[in-house]
Coordinates of C-alpha atoms in Angstrom, one line a residue:
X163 CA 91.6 98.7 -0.4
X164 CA 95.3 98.4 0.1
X165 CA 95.1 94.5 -0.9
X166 CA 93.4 95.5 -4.3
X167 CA 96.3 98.5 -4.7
X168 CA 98.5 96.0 -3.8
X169 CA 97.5 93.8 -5.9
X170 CA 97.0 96.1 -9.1
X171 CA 100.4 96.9 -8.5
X172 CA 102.0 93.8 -8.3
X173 CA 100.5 93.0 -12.2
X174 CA 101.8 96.6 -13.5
X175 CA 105.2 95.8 -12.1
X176 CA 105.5 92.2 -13.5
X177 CA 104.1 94.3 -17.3
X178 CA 107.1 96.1 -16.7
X179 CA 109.8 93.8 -15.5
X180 CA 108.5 91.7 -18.5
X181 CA 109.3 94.8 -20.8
X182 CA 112.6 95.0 -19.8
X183 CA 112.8 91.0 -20.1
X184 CA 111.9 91.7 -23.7
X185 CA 114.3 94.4 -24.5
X186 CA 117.3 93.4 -22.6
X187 CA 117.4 89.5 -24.0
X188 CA 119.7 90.9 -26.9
X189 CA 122.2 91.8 -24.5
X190 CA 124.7 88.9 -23.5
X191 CA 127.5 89.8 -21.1
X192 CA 128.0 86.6 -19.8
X193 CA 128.8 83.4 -21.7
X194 CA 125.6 82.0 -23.8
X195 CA 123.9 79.9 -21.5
X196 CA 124.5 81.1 -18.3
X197 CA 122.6 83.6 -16.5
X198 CA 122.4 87.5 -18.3
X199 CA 120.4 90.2 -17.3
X200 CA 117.2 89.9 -19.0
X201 CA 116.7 86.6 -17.1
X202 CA 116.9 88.7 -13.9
X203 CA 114.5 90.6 -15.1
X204 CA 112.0 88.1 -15.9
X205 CA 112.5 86.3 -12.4
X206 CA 111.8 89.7 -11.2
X207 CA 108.0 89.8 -13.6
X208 CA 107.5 86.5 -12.1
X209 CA 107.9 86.9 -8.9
X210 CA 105.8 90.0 -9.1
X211 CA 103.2 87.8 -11.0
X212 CA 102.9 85.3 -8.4
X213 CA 102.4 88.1 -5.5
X214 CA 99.7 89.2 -7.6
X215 CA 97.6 86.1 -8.6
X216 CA 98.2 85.6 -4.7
X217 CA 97.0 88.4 -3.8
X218 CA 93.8 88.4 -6.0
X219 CA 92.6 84.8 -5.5
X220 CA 95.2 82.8 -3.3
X221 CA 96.7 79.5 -4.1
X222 CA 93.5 78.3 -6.2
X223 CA 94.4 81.2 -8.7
X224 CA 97.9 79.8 -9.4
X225 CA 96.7 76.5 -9.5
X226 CA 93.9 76.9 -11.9
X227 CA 96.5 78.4 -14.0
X228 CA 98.7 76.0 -14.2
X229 CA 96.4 72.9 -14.4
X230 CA 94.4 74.8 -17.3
X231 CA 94.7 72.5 -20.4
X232 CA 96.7 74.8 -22.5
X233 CA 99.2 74.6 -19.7
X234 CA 99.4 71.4 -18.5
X235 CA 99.9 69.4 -21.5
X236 CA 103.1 71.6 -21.4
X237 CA 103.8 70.6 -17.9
X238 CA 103.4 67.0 -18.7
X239 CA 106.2 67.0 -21.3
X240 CA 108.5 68.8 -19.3
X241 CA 108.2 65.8 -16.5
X242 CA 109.1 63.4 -19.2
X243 CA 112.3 66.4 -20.2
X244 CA 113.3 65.8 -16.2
X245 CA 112.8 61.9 -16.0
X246 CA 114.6 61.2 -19.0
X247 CA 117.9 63.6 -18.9
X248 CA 118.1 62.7 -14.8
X249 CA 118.2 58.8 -16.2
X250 CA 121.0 59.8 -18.7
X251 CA 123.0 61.7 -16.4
X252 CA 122.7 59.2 -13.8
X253 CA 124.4 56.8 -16.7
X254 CA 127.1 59.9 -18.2
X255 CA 127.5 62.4 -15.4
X256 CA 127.4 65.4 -18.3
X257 CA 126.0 68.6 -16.0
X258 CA 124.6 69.4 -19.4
X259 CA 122.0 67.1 -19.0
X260 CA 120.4 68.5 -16.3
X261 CA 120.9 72.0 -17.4
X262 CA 118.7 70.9 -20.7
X263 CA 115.9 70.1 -18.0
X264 CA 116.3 73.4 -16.0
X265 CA 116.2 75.2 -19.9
X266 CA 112.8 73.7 -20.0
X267 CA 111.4 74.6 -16.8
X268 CA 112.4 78.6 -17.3
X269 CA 110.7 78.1 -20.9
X270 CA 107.2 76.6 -18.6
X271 CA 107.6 80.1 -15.9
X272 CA 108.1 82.0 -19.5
X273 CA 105.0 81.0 -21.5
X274 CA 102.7 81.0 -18.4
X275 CA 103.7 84.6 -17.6
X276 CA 103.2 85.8 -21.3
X277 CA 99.6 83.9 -21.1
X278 CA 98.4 85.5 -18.0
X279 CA 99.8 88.9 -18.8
X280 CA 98.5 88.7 -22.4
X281 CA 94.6 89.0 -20.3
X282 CA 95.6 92.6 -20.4
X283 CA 94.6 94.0 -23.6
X284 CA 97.6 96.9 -23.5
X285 CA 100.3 94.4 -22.7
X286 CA 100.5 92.7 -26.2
X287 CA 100.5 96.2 -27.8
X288 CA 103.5 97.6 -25.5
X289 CA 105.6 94.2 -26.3
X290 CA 104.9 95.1 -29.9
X291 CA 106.8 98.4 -29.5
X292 CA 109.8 97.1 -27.4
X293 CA 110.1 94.2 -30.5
X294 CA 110.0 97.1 -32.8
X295 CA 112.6 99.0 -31.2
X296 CA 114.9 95.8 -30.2
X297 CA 115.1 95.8 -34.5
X298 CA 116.3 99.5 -34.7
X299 CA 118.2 99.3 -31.6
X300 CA 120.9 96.3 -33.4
X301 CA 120.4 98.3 -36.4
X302 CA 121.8 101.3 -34.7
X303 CA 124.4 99.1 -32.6
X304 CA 125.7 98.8 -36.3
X305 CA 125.9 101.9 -37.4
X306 CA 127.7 103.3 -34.2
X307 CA 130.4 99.9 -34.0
X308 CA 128.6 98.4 -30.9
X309 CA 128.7 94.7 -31.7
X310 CA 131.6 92.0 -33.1
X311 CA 131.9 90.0 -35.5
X312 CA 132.6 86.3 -35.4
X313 CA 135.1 84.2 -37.3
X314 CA 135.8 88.1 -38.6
X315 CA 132.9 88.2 -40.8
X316 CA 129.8 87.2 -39.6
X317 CA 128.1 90.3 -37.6
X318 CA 126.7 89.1 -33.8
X319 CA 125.4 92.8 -32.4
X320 CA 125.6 92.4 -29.4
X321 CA 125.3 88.3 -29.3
X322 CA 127.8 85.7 -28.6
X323 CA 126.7 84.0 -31.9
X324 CA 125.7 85.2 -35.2
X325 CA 123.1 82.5 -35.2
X326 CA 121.5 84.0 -32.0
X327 CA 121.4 87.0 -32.9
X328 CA 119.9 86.0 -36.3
X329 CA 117.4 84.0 -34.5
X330 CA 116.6 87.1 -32.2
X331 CA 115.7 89.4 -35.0
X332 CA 113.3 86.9 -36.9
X333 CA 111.4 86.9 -33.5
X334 CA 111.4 90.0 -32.8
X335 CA 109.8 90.4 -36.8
X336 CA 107.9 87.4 -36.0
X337 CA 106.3 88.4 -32.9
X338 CA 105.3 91.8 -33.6
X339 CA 104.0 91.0 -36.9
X340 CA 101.6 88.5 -35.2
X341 CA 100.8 91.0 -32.5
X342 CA 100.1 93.5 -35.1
X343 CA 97.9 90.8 -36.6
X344 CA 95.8 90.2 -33.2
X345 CA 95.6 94.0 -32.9
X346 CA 94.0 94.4 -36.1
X347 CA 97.0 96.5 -38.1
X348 CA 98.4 95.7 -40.9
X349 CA 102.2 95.1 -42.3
X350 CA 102.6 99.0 -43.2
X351 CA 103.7 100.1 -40.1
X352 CA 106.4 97.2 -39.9
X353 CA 107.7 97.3 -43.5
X354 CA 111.2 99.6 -42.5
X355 CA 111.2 97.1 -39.4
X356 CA 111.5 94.1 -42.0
X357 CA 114.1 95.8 -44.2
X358 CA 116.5 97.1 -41.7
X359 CA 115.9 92.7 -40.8
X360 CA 117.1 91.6 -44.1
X361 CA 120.1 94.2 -44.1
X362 CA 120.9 92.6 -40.6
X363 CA 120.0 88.8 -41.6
X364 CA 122.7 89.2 -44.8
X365 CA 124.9 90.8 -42.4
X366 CA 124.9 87.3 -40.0
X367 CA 125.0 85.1 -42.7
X368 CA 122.7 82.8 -41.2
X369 CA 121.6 80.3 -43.6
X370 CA 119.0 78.4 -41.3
X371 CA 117.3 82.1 -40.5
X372 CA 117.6 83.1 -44.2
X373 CA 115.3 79.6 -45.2
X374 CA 112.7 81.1 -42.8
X375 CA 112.7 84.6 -43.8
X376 CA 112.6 83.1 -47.7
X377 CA 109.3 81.2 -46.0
X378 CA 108.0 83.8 -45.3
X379 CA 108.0 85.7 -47.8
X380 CA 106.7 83.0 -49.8
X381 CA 104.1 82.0 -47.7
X382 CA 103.2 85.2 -46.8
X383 CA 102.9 86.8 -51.0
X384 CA 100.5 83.1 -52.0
X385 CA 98.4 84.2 -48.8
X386 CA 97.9 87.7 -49.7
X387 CA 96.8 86.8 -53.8
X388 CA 94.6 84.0 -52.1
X389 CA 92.8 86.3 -49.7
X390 CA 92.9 89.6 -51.1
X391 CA 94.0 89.1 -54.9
X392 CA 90.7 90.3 -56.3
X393 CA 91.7 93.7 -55.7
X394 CA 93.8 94.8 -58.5
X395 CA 95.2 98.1 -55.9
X396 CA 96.0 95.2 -53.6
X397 CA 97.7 93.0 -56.0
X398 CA 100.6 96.3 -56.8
X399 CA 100.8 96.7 -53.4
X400 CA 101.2 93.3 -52.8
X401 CA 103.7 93.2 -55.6
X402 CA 105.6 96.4 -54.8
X403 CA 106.3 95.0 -51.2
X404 CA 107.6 92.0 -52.2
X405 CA 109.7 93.5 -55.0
X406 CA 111.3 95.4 -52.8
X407 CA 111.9 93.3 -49.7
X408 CA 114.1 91.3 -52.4
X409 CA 115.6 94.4 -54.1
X410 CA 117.0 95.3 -50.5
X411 CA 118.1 91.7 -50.0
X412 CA 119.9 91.4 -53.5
X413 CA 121.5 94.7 -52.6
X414 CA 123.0 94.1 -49.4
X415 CA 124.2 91.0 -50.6
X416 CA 125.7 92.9 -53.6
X417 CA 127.1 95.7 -51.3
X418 CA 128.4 93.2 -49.0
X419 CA 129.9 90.5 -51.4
X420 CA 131.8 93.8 -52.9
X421 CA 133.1 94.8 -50.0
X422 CA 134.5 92.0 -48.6
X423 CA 135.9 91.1 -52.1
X424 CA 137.7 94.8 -52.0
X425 CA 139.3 93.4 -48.5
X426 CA 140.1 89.8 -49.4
X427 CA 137.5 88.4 -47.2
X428 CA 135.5 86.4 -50.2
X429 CA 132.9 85.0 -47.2
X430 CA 129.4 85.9 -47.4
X431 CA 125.9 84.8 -47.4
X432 CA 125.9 83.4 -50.9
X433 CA 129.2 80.9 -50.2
X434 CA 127.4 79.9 -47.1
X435 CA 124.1 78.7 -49.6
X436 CA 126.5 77.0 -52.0
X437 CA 128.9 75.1 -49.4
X438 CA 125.6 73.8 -48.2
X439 CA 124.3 72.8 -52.0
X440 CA 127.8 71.4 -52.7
X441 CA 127.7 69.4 -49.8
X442 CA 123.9 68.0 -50.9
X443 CA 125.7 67.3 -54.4
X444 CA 128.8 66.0 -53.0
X445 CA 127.5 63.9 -50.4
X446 CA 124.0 63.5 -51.4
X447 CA 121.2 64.1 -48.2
X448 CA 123.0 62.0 -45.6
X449 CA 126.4 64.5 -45.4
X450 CA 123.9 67.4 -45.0
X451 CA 121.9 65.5 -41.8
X452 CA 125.5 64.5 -40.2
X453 CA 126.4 68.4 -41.0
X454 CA 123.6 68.8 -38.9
X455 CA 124.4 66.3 -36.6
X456 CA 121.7 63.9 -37.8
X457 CA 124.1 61.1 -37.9
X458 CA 122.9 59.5 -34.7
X459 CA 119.3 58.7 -36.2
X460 CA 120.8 56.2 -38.1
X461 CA 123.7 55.1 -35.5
X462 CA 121.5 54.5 -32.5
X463 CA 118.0 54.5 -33.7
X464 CA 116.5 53.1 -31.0
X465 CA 117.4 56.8 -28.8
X466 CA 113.7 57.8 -31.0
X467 CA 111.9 55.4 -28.7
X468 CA 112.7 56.2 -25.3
X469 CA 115.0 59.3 -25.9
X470 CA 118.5 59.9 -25.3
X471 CA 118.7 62.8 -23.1
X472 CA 119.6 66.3 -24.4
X473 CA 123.6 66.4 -23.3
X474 CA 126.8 64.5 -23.2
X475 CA 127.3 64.4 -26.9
X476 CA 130.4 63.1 -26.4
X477 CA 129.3 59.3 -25.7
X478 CA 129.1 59.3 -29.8
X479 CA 132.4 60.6 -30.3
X480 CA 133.7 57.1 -31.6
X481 CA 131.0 56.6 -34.6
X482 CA 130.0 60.2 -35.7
X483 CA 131.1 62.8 -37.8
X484 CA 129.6 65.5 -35.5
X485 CA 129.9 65.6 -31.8
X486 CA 127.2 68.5 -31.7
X487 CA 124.0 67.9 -30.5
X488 CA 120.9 67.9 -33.4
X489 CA 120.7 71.1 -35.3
X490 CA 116.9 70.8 -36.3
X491 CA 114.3 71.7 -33.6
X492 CA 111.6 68.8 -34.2
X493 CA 114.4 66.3 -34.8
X494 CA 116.2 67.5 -31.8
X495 CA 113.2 67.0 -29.4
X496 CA 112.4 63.6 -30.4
X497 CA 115.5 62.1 -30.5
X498 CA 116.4 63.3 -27.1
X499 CA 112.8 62.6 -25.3
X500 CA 111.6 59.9 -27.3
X501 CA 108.4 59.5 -29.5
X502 CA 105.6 60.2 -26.1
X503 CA 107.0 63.1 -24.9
X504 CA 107.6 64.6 -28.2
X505 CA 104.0 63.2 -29.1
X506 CA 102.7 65.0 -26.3
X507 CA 104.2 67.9 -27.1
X508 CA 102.8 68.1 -30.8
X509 CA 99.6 67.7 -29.4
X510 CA 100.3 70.9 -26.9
X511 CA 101.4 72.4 -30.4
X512 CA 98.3 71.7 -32.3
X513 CA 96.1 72.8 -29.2
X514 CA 97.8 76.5 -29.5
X515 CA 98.0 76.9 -33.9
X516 CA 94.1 75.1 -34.3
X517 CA 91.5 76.9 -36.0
X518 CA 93.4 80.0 -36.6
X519 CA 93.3 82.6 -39.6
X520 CA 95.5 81.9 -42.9
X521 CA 97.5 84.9 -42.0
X522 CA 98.9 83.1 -38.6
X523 CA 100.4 79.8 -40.4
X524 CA 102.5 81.9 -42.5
X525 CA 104.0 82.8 -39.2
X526 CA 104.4 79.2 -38.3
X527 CA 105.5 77.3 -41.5
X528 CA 107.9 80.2 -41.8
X529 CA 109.3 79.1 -38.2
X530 CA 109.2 75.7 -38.8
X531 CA 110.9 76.4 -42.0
X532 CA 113.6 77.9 -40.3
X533 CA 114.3 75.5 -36.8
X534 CA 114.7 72.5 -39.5
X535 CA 118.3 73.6 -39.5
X536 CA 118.7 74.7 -35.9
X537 CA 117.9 74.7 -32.2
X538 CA 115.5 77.0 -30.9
X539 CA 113.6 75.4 -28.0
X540 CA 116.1 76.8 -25.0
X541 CA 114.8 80.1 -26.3
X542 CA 111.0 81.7 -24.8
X543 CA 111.0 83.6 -27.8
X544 CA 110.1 80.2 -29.7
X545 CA 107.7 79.2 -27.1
X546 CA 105.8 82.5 -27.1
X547 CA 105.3 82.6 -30.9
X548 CA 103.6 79.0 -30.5
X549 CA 101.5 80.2 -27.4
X550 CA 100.3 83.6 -29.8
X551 CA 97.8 81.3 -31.2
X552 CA 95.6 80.2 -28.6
X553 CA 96.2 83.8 -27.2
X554 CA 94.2 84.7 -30.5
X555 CA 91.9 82.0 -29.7
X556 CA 90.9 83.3 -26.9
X557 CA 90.7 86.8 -27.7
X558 CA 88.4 86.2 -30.9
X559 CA 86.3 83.7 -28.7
X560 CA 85.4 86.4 -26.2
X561 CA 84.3 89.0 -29.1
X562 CA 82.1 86.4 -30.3
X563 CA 83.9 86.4 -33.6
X564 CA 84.6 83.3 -36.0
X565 CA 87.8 83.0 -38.2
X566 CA 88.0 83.2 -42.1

């Protein structure tokens, strides 16, 4: 009896640990990339995890876990991540190497914890909530002065980088969307949730967020006249939403584009679209993939083979135009591991997002849309939107249902 109380307690503790994971990742005190609270917190869920699986079935219950197939395709990639950035260091000595490596294995602890937690049927729903009220929390940050801006005009909350912070709230709208999804409820509940996001997105100025957010919206209107555009009620509502998701956009770019004009700061969301058009224009494609740090595709194209090792970007600093590591996810990944591991890890991909509902890829083009033009895979909040799907799988599998 006190092994199974033991044990049931062990689980509710990691649920809540993981809560706090959830709602404290938007706080960074110390420098991005170092240790902050919420990754204390989630050490804590894990930890609490393990004791439990322990607990309940002993080393076999860990194991089967993390040999499952969902899992270890994962695993296998993430040896390749540590050969290949322990070769490179070996060869450059940048600590930044192996840190890429360490990144990887916290991201492996993350998405294994969601999974097994996720088998409770209340923990998705309570992680829906803390997203919810991650969004109203930076929107109240903003209203109160709690936050900076960067380079004076681009709004961080209570990030180190406008980018992060941008990338942040799309996940949070992301996730709890696709939870709400699972669940069985519908956008309603989340509209204010998405406009108090736009007012923040124009606020950031985050042009890599603001492609996926346009994705989505895109994406997410063809889906709705596809599936339900029979129903002429639908179609207004359909239409109303959309309407005004952009009227609140072209507002708060109007509102903000006016205000910094009335204090000489003439920087805003809209010059950051055209610097990146001009630069298309001026340049043609190849200055915007060196802008992104692209440059080295074409400079040491052989890195695609074997991979060169996320880190130490300063070995190109003779030859490119960028010394920034690749600002697009997919391009990112296979340039620094090489064409197996980043095969493998499509294939990981594809078993998570298969045979899912039309409703789920809007989530997913809309994200893919958006890490073209920057890096996401350090952050669990990417992985955990990818591992949603097979989550789904599972779910509908057990209640004997088949997708639409």
């Amino acid at each position: 009896m006190n092994s199974k109380i033991t044990k049931e307690n062990m689980f509710f503790l990691s649920n809540i640990f993981f809560y706090l994971f959830v709602y404290t990742k938007q706080f960074y005190i110390m420098r991005s990339g170092t240790f902050q609270i919420a990754d204390l917190f989630f050490m804590i869920s894990l930890m609490m995890l393990l004791i439990g699986l322990l607990k309940e079935n002993g080393k076999s219950k860990v194991l089967k876990i993390l040999f499952s197939k969902n899992n270890i395709v994962f695993v296998i990639f993430v040896f390749f991540v540590f050969v290949i950035n322990i070769i490179n260091y070996c060869v450059y000595k940048d600590i930044h190497l192996l840190l890429s490596a360490i990144y990887f294995l916290y991201n492996i602890a993350a998405i294994i914890t969601f999974r097994c937690l996720a088998e409770n049927s209340s923990f998705l729903t309570n992680v829906y909530y803390v997203l919810r009220v991650n969004v109203f929390s930076q929107f109240v940050f903003l209203v109160v002065g709690i936050g900076k801006y960067r380079f004076e005009h681009r709004w961080c909350g209570t990030f180190n980088d406008p980018n992060q912070f941008a990338f942040f709230l799309m996940c949070c709208l992301f996730i709890s969307f696709y939870i709400a999804e699972i669940n069985g409820r519908h956008l309603k509940s989340e509209l204010l949730d998405w406009l108090i996001g736009i007012v923040l997105l124009v606020l950031s100025k985050s042009t890599g967020i603001t492609a996926g957010f346009l994705a989505f919206i895109f994406c997410f209107a063809v889906y709705m006249f596809i599936s339900r555009g029979r129903n002429k009620t639908m179609r207004l509502h359909i239409v109303a939403i959309i309407i005004a998701v952009l009227a609140v956009l072209i507002i708060g770019v109007t509102f903000i584009v006016k205000q910094q004009l009335n204090s000489g700061d003439s920087y805003n969301l809209v010059t950051r679209l055209i610097e990146k058009i001009k630069l298309v224009m001026n340049g043609g494609v190849k200055s915007i993939l060196a802008d992104r740090g692209m440059d080295k595709l074409w400079i040491e194209p052989l890195n695609i083979l074997y991979g060169a090792g996320d880190g130490a970007f300063s070995r190109y600093a003779d030859y490119t135009t960028a010394i920034l590591e690749i600002h697009c996810t997919p391009i990112g990944l296979l340039y620094s591991y090489g064409i197996i591991p980043f095969g493998i890890l499509c294939y990981w991909v594809y078993l998570n997002i298969k045979k899912l509902p039309g409703i789920a890829y809007v989530i997913y083009i809309s994200l893919f849309a958006e890490c073209m033009f920057l890096v996401n895979y350090r952050q669990p909040f990417f992985w955990i939107i990818i591992v949603l799907g097979s989550i789904w799988q599972t779910k509908r599998a057990k209640e004997g249902e088949q997708f639409k």
